[in-house]
């Protein structure tokens, strides 16, 4: 009897040690299957703002809302669609808000006209520009644009993002105009079209609990490629259910646009 008790105690001790040291103890198949998130941001989504009472848990322990209607902040969505390439004149002067490729981006302009009228009650004027471009003009929309930028330097202000909804709405705007959905669950964003910069967008994607966030370097395009294709670094990520719920809201409109930036 004493021998059986001794063996039982040894087994208990061995189990405790293996449980502490086993990298698969949480049920993941291997370490590469672990969600890639910023540990300091573990519960960010669920501790800010007003939360719904019910949420569900995914197979990796990721919590997301069972009945979640994304709150899109129109000013930040529009900010994400802005072309960061500088115009010939100061882009914060006058009432010209942005410019677009007529042939490829006219559906986007039409959608923005309707969207801005419905959400902000702002009307924009569309004018034909040189070299196949069209511009949108609006004094009211230009005031909103100026509020995001330092008028002395022309750089985006550092303290304009305060909520999850604002961050997700901005990413949604960037994706709508410049991004691309891959064949699997990954999405791509060209860093040359991101006002906030590569590092900050990388941080935002982690804050939205995106997985497998990484960089991809693409060589500069050849003369035979589209003149709008961009070389340089691309951000690749798998959105969390929270962020994907936002991205799904624009997917139907997104499919009307050609992939001219990626």
PDB file of C-alpha atoms in Angstrom:
ATOM      1  CA  UNK A   1       0.000   0.000   0.000  1.00  0.00           C
ATOM      2  CA  UNK A   2       2.829   2.351   0.881  1.00  0.00           C
ATOM      3  CA  UNK A   3       4.511   1.555  -2.429  1.00  0.00           C
ATOM      4  CA  UNK A   4       1.360   2.442  -4.376  1.00  0.00           C
ATOM      5  CA  UNK A   5       1.025   5.730  -2.503  1.00  0.00           C
ATOM      6  CA  UNK A   6       4.693   6.549  -3.219  1.00  0.00           C
ATOM      7  CA  UNK A   7       4.231   5.889  -6.964  1.00  0.00           C
ATOM      8  CA  UNK A   8       1.066   7.999  -7.018  1.00  0.00           C
ATOM      9  CA  UNK A   9       2.876  10.977  -5.454  1.00  0.00           C
ATOM     10  CA  UNK A  10       5.682  10.718  -8.014  1.00  0.00           C
ATOM     11  CA  UNK A  11       3.166  10.770 -10.892  1.00  0.00           C
ATOM     12  CA  UNK A  12       1.454  13.862  -9.479  1.00  0.00           C
ATOM     13  CA  UNK A  13       4.773  15.714  -9.212  1.00  0.00           C
ATOM     14  CA  UNK A  14       5.783  14.754 -12.751  1.00  0.00           C
ATOM     15  CA  UNK A  15       2.463  15.965 -14.131  1.00  0.00           C
ATOM     16  CA  UNK A  16       2.836  19.363 -12.448  1.00  0.00           C
ATOM     17  CA  UNK A  17       6.326  19.866 -13.859  1.00  0.00           C
ATOM     18  CA  UNK A  18       5.294  18.840 -17.364  1.00  0.00           C
ATOM     19  CA  UNK A  19       2.263  21.115 -17.244  1.00  0.00           C
ATOM     20  CA  UNK A  20       4.407  24.096 -16.308  1.00  0.00           C
ATOM     21  CA  UNK A  21       7.000  23.470 -19.010  1.00  0.00           C
ATOM     22  CA  UNK A  22       4.847  22.120 -21.822  1.00  0.00           C
ATOM     23  CA  UNK A  23       4.453  24.796 -24.542  1.00  0.00           C
ATOM     24  CA  UNK A  24       1.295  23.056 -25.818  1.00  0.00           C
ATOM     25  CA  UNK A  25      -0.519  23.003 -22.470  1.00  0.00           C
ATOM     26  CA  UNK A  26      -3.044  25.618 -23.646  1.00  0.00           C
ATOM     27  CA  UNK A  27      -4.203  23.372 -26.446  1.00  0.00           C
ATOM     28  CA  UNK A  28      -2.352  24.917 -29.368  1.00  0.00           C
ATOM     29  CA  UNK A  29      -0.944  22.500 -31.929  1.00  0.00           C
ATOM     30  CA  UNK A  30       2.452  24.215 -31.904  1.00  0.00           C
ATOM     31  CA  UNK A  31       4.011  27.524 -30.987  1.00  0.00           C
ATOM     32  CA  UNK A  32       3.402  28.959 -34.465  1.00  0.00           C
ATOM     33  CA  UNK A  33      -0.327  28.578 -33.850  1.00  0.00           C
ATOM     34  CA  UNK A  34      -0.277  31.000 -30.947  1.00  0.00           C
ATOM     35  CA  UNK A  35      -2.117  34.254 -31.703  1.00  0.00           C
ATOM     36  CA  UNK A  36       0.344  37.064 -32.454  1.00  0.00           C
ATOM     37  CA  UNK A  37      -0.860  39.973 -30.332  1.00  0.00           C
ATOM     38  CA  UNK A  38       0.679  42.661 -28.200  1.00  0.00           C
ATOM     39  CA  UNK A  39       0.484  41.183 -24.698  1.00  0.00           C
ATOM     40  CA  UNK A  40       0.133  44.628 -23.148  1.00  0.00           C
ATOM     41  CA  UNK A  41      -3.023  45.030 -25.216  1.00  0.00           C
ATOM     42  CA  UNK A  42      -4.528  41.657 -24.264  1.00  0.00           C
ATOM     43  CA  UNK A  43      -7.926  42.985 -23.187  1.00  0.00           C
ATOM     44  CA  UNK A  44      -7.924  46.369 -24.904  1.00  0.00           C
ATOM     45  CA  UNK A  45     -11.052  45.883 -26.976  1.00  0.00           C
ATOM     46  CA  UNK A  46     -13.021  44.661 -24.000  1.00  0.00           C
ATOM     47  CA  UNK A  47     -12.040  47.327 -21.486  1.00  0.00           C
ATOM     48  CA  UNK A  48     -12.669  50.483 -23.500  1.00  0.00           C
ATOM     49  CA  UNK A  49     -15.988  51.971 -24.466  1.00  0.00           C
ATOM     50  CA  UNK A  50     -19.423  50.478 -23.912  1.00  0.00           C
ATOM     51  CA  UNK A  51     -19.391  46.710 -24.313  1.00  0.00           C
ATOM     52  CA  UNK A  52     -22.241  44.369 -25.235  1.00  0.00           C
ATOM     53  CA  UNK A  53     -23.257  41.857 -22.583  1.00  0.00           C
ATOM     54  CA  UNK A  54     -22.629  38.765 -24.701  1.00  0.00           C
ATOM     55  CA  UNK A  55     -19.525  37.572 -26.454  1.00  0.00           C
ATOM     56  CA  UNK A  56     -18.309  34.187 -27.695  1.00  0.00           C
ATOM     57  CA  UNK A  57     -14.914  32.515 -27.471  1.00  0.00           C
ATOM     58  CA  UNK A  58     -13.057  31.227 -30.527  1.00  0.00           C
ATOM     59  CA  UNK A  59     -10.968  28.092 -30.683  1.00  0.00           C
ATOM     60  CA  UNK A  60      -7.804  30.041 -29.852  1.00  0.00           C
ATOM     61  CA  UNK A  61      -9.337  31.756 -26.880  1.00  0.00           C
ATOM     62  CA  UNK A  62     -10.057  34.911 -28.850  1.00  0.00           C
ATOM     63  CA  UNK A  63     -13.173  36.664 -27.644  1.00  0.00           C
ATOM     64  CA  UNK A  64     -15.380  38.465 -30.103  1.00  0.00           C
ATOM     65  CA  UNK A  65     -18.872  39.831 -30.074  1.00  0.00           C
ATOM     66  CA  UNK A  66     -21.729  37.505 -30.939  1.00  0.00           C
ATOM     67  CA  UNK A  67     -24.049  40.254 -32.184  1.00  0.00           C
ATOM     68  CA  UNK A  68     -21.769  43.106 -33.131  1.00  0.00           C
ATOM     69  CA  UNK A  69     -22.693  46.040 -35.333  1.00  0.00           C
ATOM     70  CA  UNK A  70     -19.570  48.072 -36.126  1.00  0.00           C
ATOM     71  CA  UNK A  71     -19.699  51.775 -35.373  1.00  0.00           C
ATOM     72  CA  UNK A  72     -17.974  53.505 -38.297  1.00  0.00           C
ATOM     73  CA  UNK A  73     -16.766  57.037 -37.555  1.00  0.00           C
ATOM     74  CA  UNK A  74     -17.176  58.793 -40.932  1.00  0.00           C
ATOM     75  CA  UNK A  75     -14.442  61.392 -40.396  1.00  0.00           C
ATOM     76  CA  UNK A  76     -11.856  58.690 -39.677  1.00  0.00           C
ATOM     77  CA  UNK A  77     -13.081  56.439 -42.462  1.00  0.00           C
ATOM     78  CA  UNK A  78     -12.642  59.329 -44.894  1.00  0.00           C
ATOM     79  CA  UNK A  79      -9.204  60.123 -43.443  1.00  0.00           C
ATOM     80  CA  UNK A  80      -8.133  56.587 -44.335  1.00  0.00           C
ATOM     81  CA  UNK A  81      -9.115  57.118 -47.983  1.00  0.00           C
ATOM     82  CA  UNK A  82      -7.019  60.268 -48.415  1.00  0.00           C
ATOM     83  CA  UNK A  83      -4.075  60.079 -50.771  1.00  0.00           C
ATOM     84  CA  UNK A  84      -0.931  60.921 -48.752  1.00  0.00           C
ATOM     85  CA  UNK A  85       1.116  61.906 -51.787  1.00  0.00           C
ATOM     86  CA  UNK A  86       1.596  65.693 -51.665  1.00  0.00           C
ATOM     87  CA  UNK A  87      -0.159  67.915 -54.163  1.00  0.00           C
ATOM     88  CA  UNK A  88       1.725  70.599 -56.088  1.00  0.00           C
ATOM     89  CA  UNK A  89       0.358  73.268 -53.765  1.00  0.00           C
ATOM     90  CA  UNK A  90      -0.170  73.169 -50.021  1.00  0.00           C
ATOM     91  CA  UNK A  91      -2.810  70.412 -49.583  1.00  0.00           C
ATOM     92  CA  UNK A  92      -4.255  72.165 -46.516  1.00  0.00           C
ATOM     93  CA  UNK A  93      -5.105  75.382 -48.361  1.00  0.00           C
ATOM     94  CA  UNK A  94      -8.160  76.058 -50.483  1.00  0.00           C
ATOM     95  CA  UNK A  95     -11.114  73.693 -50.678  1.00  0.00           C
ATOM     96  CA  UNK A  96      -9.673  70.873 -52.804  1.00  0.00           C
ATOM     97  CA  UNK A  97      -9.811  67.864 -50.495  1.00  0.00           C
ATOM     98  CA  UNK A  98      -8.275  65.089 -52.607  1.00  0.00           C
ATOM     99  CA  UNK A  99      -7.749  63.773 -56.141  1.00  0.00           C
ATOM    100  CA  UNK A 100      -8.458  60.403 -57.801  1.00  0.00           C
ATOM    101  CA  UNK A 101      -7.776  58.481 -60.986  1.00  0.00           C
ATOM    102  CA  UNK A 102     -10.960  58.975 -63.032  1.00  0.00           C
ATOM    103  CA  UNK A 103     -10.751  55.727 -64.986  1.00  0.00           C
ATOM    104  CA  UNK A 104     -10.070  53.461 -62.006  1.00  0.00           C
ATOM    105  CA  UNK A 105     -11.506  55.315 -59.004  1.00  0.00           C
ATOM    106  CA  UNK A 106     -14.710  56.935 -60.202  1.00  0.00           C
ATOM    107  CA  UNK A 107     -16.881  54.346 -58.344  1.00  0.00           C
ATOM    108  CA  UNK A 108     -15.031  55.278 -55.138  1.00  0.00           C
ATOM    109  CA  UNK A 109     -15.735  58.977 -55.664  1.00  0.00           C
ATOM    110  CA  UNK A 110     -19.416  58.269 -56.299  1.00  0.00           C
ATOM    111  CA  UNK A 111     -19.634  56.192 -53.145  1.00  0.00           C
ATOM    112  CA  UNK A 112     -17.904  58.878 -51.054  1.00  0.00           C
ATOM    113  CA  UNK A 113     -20.296  61.531 -52.390  1.00  0.00           C
ATOM    114  CA  UNK A 114     -23.284  59.537 -51.210  1.00  0.00           C
ATOM    115  CA  UNK A 115     -21.677  58.401 -47.955  1.00  0.00           C
ATOM    116  CA  UNK A 116     -20.546  61.876 -46.864  1.00  0.00           C
ATOM    117  CA  UNK A 117     -23.970  63.323 -47.609  1.00  0.00           C
ATOM    118  CA  UNK A 118     -25.730  60.605 -45.627  1.00  0.00           C
ATOM    119  CA  UNK A 119     -23.419  60.590 -42.607  1.00  0.00           C
ATOM    120  CA  UNK A 120     -22.121  64.166 -42.301  1.00  0.00           C
ATOM    121  CA  UNK A 121     -24.623  66.041 -44.478  1.00  0.00           C
ATOM    122  CA  UNK A 122     -21.705  67.352 -46.547  1.00  0.00           C
ATOM    123  CA  UNK A 123     -21.971  67.842 -50.293  1.00  0.00           C
ATOM    124  CA  UNK A 124     -18.836  67.687 -52.424  1.00  0.00           C
ATOM    125  CA  UNK A 125     -18.196  69.054 -55.888  1.00  0.00           C
ATOM    126  CA  UNK A 126     -16.380  66.837 -58.394  1.00  0.00           C
ATOM    127  CA  UNK A 127     -14.196  68.546 -61.011  1.00  0.00           C
ATOM    128  CA  UNK A 128     -12.183  67.209 -63.921  1.00  0.00           C
ATOM    129  CA  UNK A 129      -8.434  67.659 -63.400  1.00  0.00           C
ATOM    130  CA  UNK A 130      -5.415  67.264 -65.657  1.00  0.00           C
ATOM    131  CA  UNK A 131      -3.823  63.964 -66.696  1.00  0.00           C
ATOM    132  CA  UNK A 132      -6.916  61.820 -66.154  1.00  0.00           C
ATOM    133  CA  UNK A 133      -7.581  62.841 -62.545  1.00  0.00           C
ATOM    134  CA  UNK A 134     -10.702  64.158 -60.851  1.00  0.00           C
ATOM    135  CA  UNK A 135     -10.763  66.239 -57.687  1.00  0.00           C
ATOM    136  CA  UNK A 136     -13.331  66.650 -54.927  1.00  0.00           C
ATOM    137  CA  UNK A 137     -13.962  70.079 -53.427  1.00  0.00           C
ATOM    138  CA  UNK A 138     -15.793  71.056 -50.249  1.00  0.00           C
ATOM    139  CA  UNK A 139     -15.088  73.836 -47.708  1.00  0.00           C
ATOM    140  CA  UNK A 140     -16.800  71.847 -44.927  1.00  0.00           C
ATOM    141  CA  UNK A 141     -14.887  68.636 -45.660  1.00  0.00           C
ATOM    142  CA  UNK A 142     -11.651  70.600 -45.927  1.00  0.00           C
ATOM    143  CA  UNK A 143     -12.185  71.904 -42.394  1.00  0.00           C
ATOM    144  CA  UNK A 144     -12.451  68.322 -41.152  1.00  0.00           C
ATOM    145  CA  UNK A 145      -9.267  67.410 -43.015  1.00  0.00           C
ATOM    146  CA  UNK A 146      -7.379  70.355 -41.501  1.00  0.00           C
ATOM    147  CA  UNK A 147      -8.391  69.284 -38.006  1.00  0.00           C
ATOM    148  CA  UNK A 148      -6.324  66.105 -38.418  1.00  0.00           C
ATOM    149  CA  UNK A 149      -3.127  67.825 -39.564  1.00  0.00           C
ATOM    150  CA  UNK A 150      -0.534  70.217 -38.231  1.00  0.00           C
ATOM    151  CA  UNK A 151      -0.921  73.172 -40.577  1.00  0.00           C
ATOM    152  CA  UNK A 152       2.693  74.284 -40.037  1.00  0.00           C
ATOM    153  CA  UNK A 153       4.313  70.969 -40.947  1.00  0.00           C
ATOM    154  CA  UNK A 154       1.540  69.289 -42.946  1.00  0.00           C
ATOM    155  CA  UNK A 155       2.031  66.127 -40.867  1.00  0.00           C
ATOM    156  CA  UNK A 156      -0.752  64.129 -39.282  1.00  0.00           C
ATOM    157  CA  UNK A 157      -1.226  65.016 -35.618  1.00  0.00           C
ATOM    158  CA  UNK A 158      -0.138  62.452 -33.044  1.00  0.00           C
ATOM    159  CA  UNK A 159      -3.150  62.630 -30.712  1.00  0.00           C
ATOM    160  CA  UNK A 160      -6.145  62.227 -33.010  1.00  0.00           C
ATOM    161  CA  UNK A 161      -7.013  58.565 -32.276  1.00  0.00           C
ATOM    162  CA  UNK A 162      -8.848  57.966 -29.009  1.00  0.00           C
ATOM    163  CA  UNK A 163     -11.170  54.973 -29.448  1.00  0.00           C
ATOM    164  CA  UNK A 164     -11.238  51.529 -31.037  1.00  0.00           C
ATOM    165  CA  UNK A 165     -13.973  52.723 -33.393  1.00  0.00           C
ATOM    166  CA  UNK A 166     -11.789  55.549 -34.721  1.00  0.00           C
ATOM    167  CA  UNK A 167      -8.830  53.212 -35.320  1.00  0.00           C
ATOM    168  CA  UNK A 168     -10.965  50.547 -37.013  1.00  0.00           C
ATOM    169  CA  UNK A 169     -12.722  53.172 -39.155  1.00  0.00           C
ATOM    170  CA  UNK A 170      -9.360  54.554 -40.316  1.00  0.00           C
ATOM    171  CA  UNK A 171      -8.080  51.073 -41.240  1.00  0.00           C
ATOM    172  CA  UNK A 172     -11.352  50.493 -43.089  1.00  0.00           C
ATOM    173  CA  UNK A 173     -10.792  53.623 -45.191  1.00  0.00           C
ATOM    174  CA  UNK A 174      -7.202  52.667 -46.034  1.00  0.00           C
ATOM    175  CA  UNK A 175      -8.319  49.176 -47.032  1.00  0.00           C
ATOM    176  CA  UNK A 176     -11.205  50.443 -49.159  1.00  0.00           C
ATOM    177  CA  UNK A 177      -9.089  52.633 -51.409  1.00  0.00           C
ATOM    178  CA  UNK A 178      -5.608  51.147 -51.266  1.00  0.00           C
ATOM    179  CA  UNK A 179      -5.752  47.641 -49.792  1.00  0.00           C
ATOM    180  CA  UNK A 180      -6.327  44.175 -51.105  1.00  0.00           C
ATOM    181  CA  UNK A 181      -7.846  40.970 -49.791  1.00  0.00           C
ATOM    182  CA  UNK A 182      -5.720  37.892 -50.410  1.00  0.00           C
ATOM    183  CA  UNK A 183      -6.803  34.445 -51.491  1.00  0.00           C
ATOM    184  CA  UNK A 184      -6.816  33.116 -47.912  1.00  0.00           C
ATOM    185  CA  UNK A 185      -7.634  35.114 -44.781  1.00  0.00           C
ATOM    186  CA  UNK A 186      -4.921  37.721 -45.249  1.00  0.00           C
ATOM    187  CA  UNK A 187      -5.239  41.363 -46.202  1.00  0.00           C
ATOM    188  CA  UNK A 188      -2.594  43.717 -47.621  1.00  0.00           C
ATOM    189  CA  UNK A 189      -1.996  47.435 -47.229  1.00  0.00           C
ATOM    190  CA  UNK A 190       0.671  49.467 -49.101  1.00  0.00           C
ATOM    191  CA  UNK A 191       2.745  51.423 -46.590  1.00  0.00           C
ATOM    192  CA  UNK A 192       3.344  54.209 -49.122  1.00  0.00           C
ATOM    193  CA  UNK A 193      -0.375  55.021 -48.855  1.00  0.00           C
ATOM    194  CA  UNK A 194      -0.592  55.114 -45.066  1.00  0.00           C
ATOM    195  CA  UNK A 195      -0.544  58.594 -43.536  1.00  0.00           C
ATOM    196  CA  UNK A 196       0.264  57.366 -40.033  1.00  0.00           C
ATOM    197  CA  UNK A 197       3.387  55.477 -41.091  1.00  0.00           C
ATOM    198  CA  UNK A 198       4.439  51.845 -41.095  1.00  0.00           C
ATOM    199  CA  UNK A 199       5.231  51.412 -37.397  1.00  0.00           C
ATOM    200  CA  UNK A 200       2.056  53.066 -36.174  1.00  0.00           C
ATOM    201  CA  UNK A 201      -0.159  51.077 -38.517  1.00  0.00           C
ATOM    202  CA  UNK A 202       1.609  47.905 -37.413  1.00  0.00           C
ATOM    203  CA  UNK A 203       0.784  48.845 -33.823  1.00  0.00           C
ATOM    204  CA  UNK A 204      -2.842  49.610 -34.730  1.00  0.00           C
ATOM    205  CA  UNK A 205      -3.275  46.201 -36.363  1.00  0.00           C
ATOM    206  CA  UNK A 206      -1.990  44.544 -33.194  1.00  0.00           C
ATOM    207  CA  UNK A 207      -4.329  46.661 -31.097  1.00  0.00           C
ATOM    208  CA  UNK A 208      -7.192  45.367 -33.205  1.00  0.00           C
ATOM    209  CA  UNK A 209      -5.939  41.849 -32.312  1.00  0.00           C
ATOM    210  CA  UNK A 210      -4.894  40.998 -35.865  1.00  0.00           C
ATOM    211  CA  UNK A 211      -2.828  37.835 -36.308  1.00  0.00           C
ATOM    212  CA  UNK A 212       0.283  37.109 -38.358  1.00  0.00           C
ATOM    213  CA  UNK A 213       1.085  40.769 -38.921  1.00  0.00           C
ATOM    214  CA  UNK A 214       4.185  40.973 -41.120  1.00  0.00           C
ATOM    215  CA  UNK A 215       6.001  42.940 -43.811  1.00  0.00           C
ATOM    216  CA  UNK A 216       6.497  42.043 -47.450  1.00  0.00           C
ATOM    217  CA  UNK A 217       8.981  43.872 -49.657  1.00  0.00           C
ATOM    218  CA  UNK A 218       7.937  44.292 -53.276  1.00  0.00           C
ATOM    219  CA  UNK A 219      10.486  45.544 -55.858  1.00  0.00           C
ATOM    220  CA  UNK A 220       9.750  48.737 -57.707  1.00  0.00           C
ATOM    221  CA  UNK A 221       7.457  48.095 -60.713  1.00  0.00           C
ATOM    222  CA  UNK A 222       8.806  47.967 -64.252  1.00  0.00           C
ATOM    223  CA  UNK A 223       7.704  50.463 -66.938  1.00  0.00           C
ATOM    224  CA  UNK A 224       5.359  47.780 -68.318  1.00  0.00           C
ATOM    225  CA  UNK A 225       3.418  47.664 -65.036  1.00  0.00           C
ATOM    226  CA  UNK A 226       0.594  49.981 -64.037  1.00  0.00           C
ATOM    227  CA  UNK A 227       1.972  53.468 -63.258  1.00  0.00           C
ATOM    228  CA  UNK A 228       0.062  53.340 -59.964  1.00  0.00           C
ATOM    229  CA  UNK A 229       1.635  50.138 -58.684  1.00  0.00           C
ATOM    230  CA  UNK A 230       3.869  50.794 -55.703  1.00  0.00           C
ATOM    231  CA  UNK A 231       7.095  49.130 -54.688  1.00  0.00           C
ATOM    232  CA  UNK A 232       8.343  49.042 -51.147  1.00  0.00           C
ATOM    233  CA  UNK A 233       6.910  47.449 -48.040  1.00  0.00           C
ATOM    234  CA  UNK A 234       3.411  46.004 -47.755  1.00  0.00           C
ATOM    235  CA  UNK A 235       1.704  45.122 -44.502  1.00  0.00           C
ATOM    236  CA  UNK A 236       0.100  41.669 -44.433  1.00  0.00           C
ATOM    237  CA  UNK A 237      -2.259  40.597 -41.654  1.00  0.00           C
ATOM    238  CA  UNK A 238      -5.151  38.366 -40.715  1.00  0.00           C
ATOM    239  CA  UNK A 239      -7.808  40.559 -39.086  1.00  0.00           C
ATOM    240  CA  UNK A 240      -9.472  39.605 -35.858  1.00  0.00           C
ATOM    241  CA  UNK A 241     -13.204  38.999 -35.978  1.00  0.00           C
ATOM    242  CA  UNK A 242     -13.623  42.486 -34.540  1.00  0.00           C
ATOM    243  CA  UNK A 243     -11.695  44.168 -37.364  1.00  0.00           C
ATOM    244  CA  UNK A 244     -13.011  41.848 -40.072  1.00  0.00           C
ATOM    245  CA  UNK A 245     -16.542  42.895 -39.143  1.00  0.00           C
ATOM    246  CA  UNK A 246     -15.542  46.420 -40.127  1.00  0.00           C
ATOM    247  CA  UNK A 247     -13.778  45.358 -43.333  1.00  0.00           C
ATOM    248  CA  UNK A 248     -16.770  43.302 -44.435  1.00  0.00           C
ATOM    249  CA  UNK A 249     -18.972  46.421 -44.458  1.00  0.00           C
ATOM    250  CA  UNK A 250     -17.127  47.828 -47.484  1.00  0.00           C
ATOM    251  CA  UNK A 251     -16.329  44.608 -49.350  1.00  0.00           C
ATOM    252  CA  UNK A 252     -19.139  44.944 -51.882  1.00  0.00           C
ATOM    253  CA  UNK A 253     -17.969  48.441 -52.840  1.00  0.00           C
ATOM    254  CA  UNK A 254     -14.337  47.360 -52.718  1.00  0.00           C
ATOM    255  CA  UNK A 255     -14.946  44.737 -55.411  1.00  0.00           C
ATOM    256  CA  UNK A 256     -15.948  47.503 -57.828  1.00  0.00           C
ATOM    257  CA  UNK A 257     -12.399  48.884 -57.763  1.00  0.00           C
ATOM    258  CA  UNK A 258      -9.416  47.412 -59.625  1.00  0.00           C
ATOM    259  CA  UNK A 259      -6.296  46.539 -57.632  1.00  0.00           C
ATOM    260  CA  UNK A 260      -4.209  49.431 -58.881  1.00  0.00           C
ATOM    261  CA  UNK A 261      -2.020  50.038 -55.831  1.00  0.00           C
ATOM    262  CA  UNK A 262      -1.031  46.441 -54.967  1.00  0.00           C
TER     263      UNK A 262
END
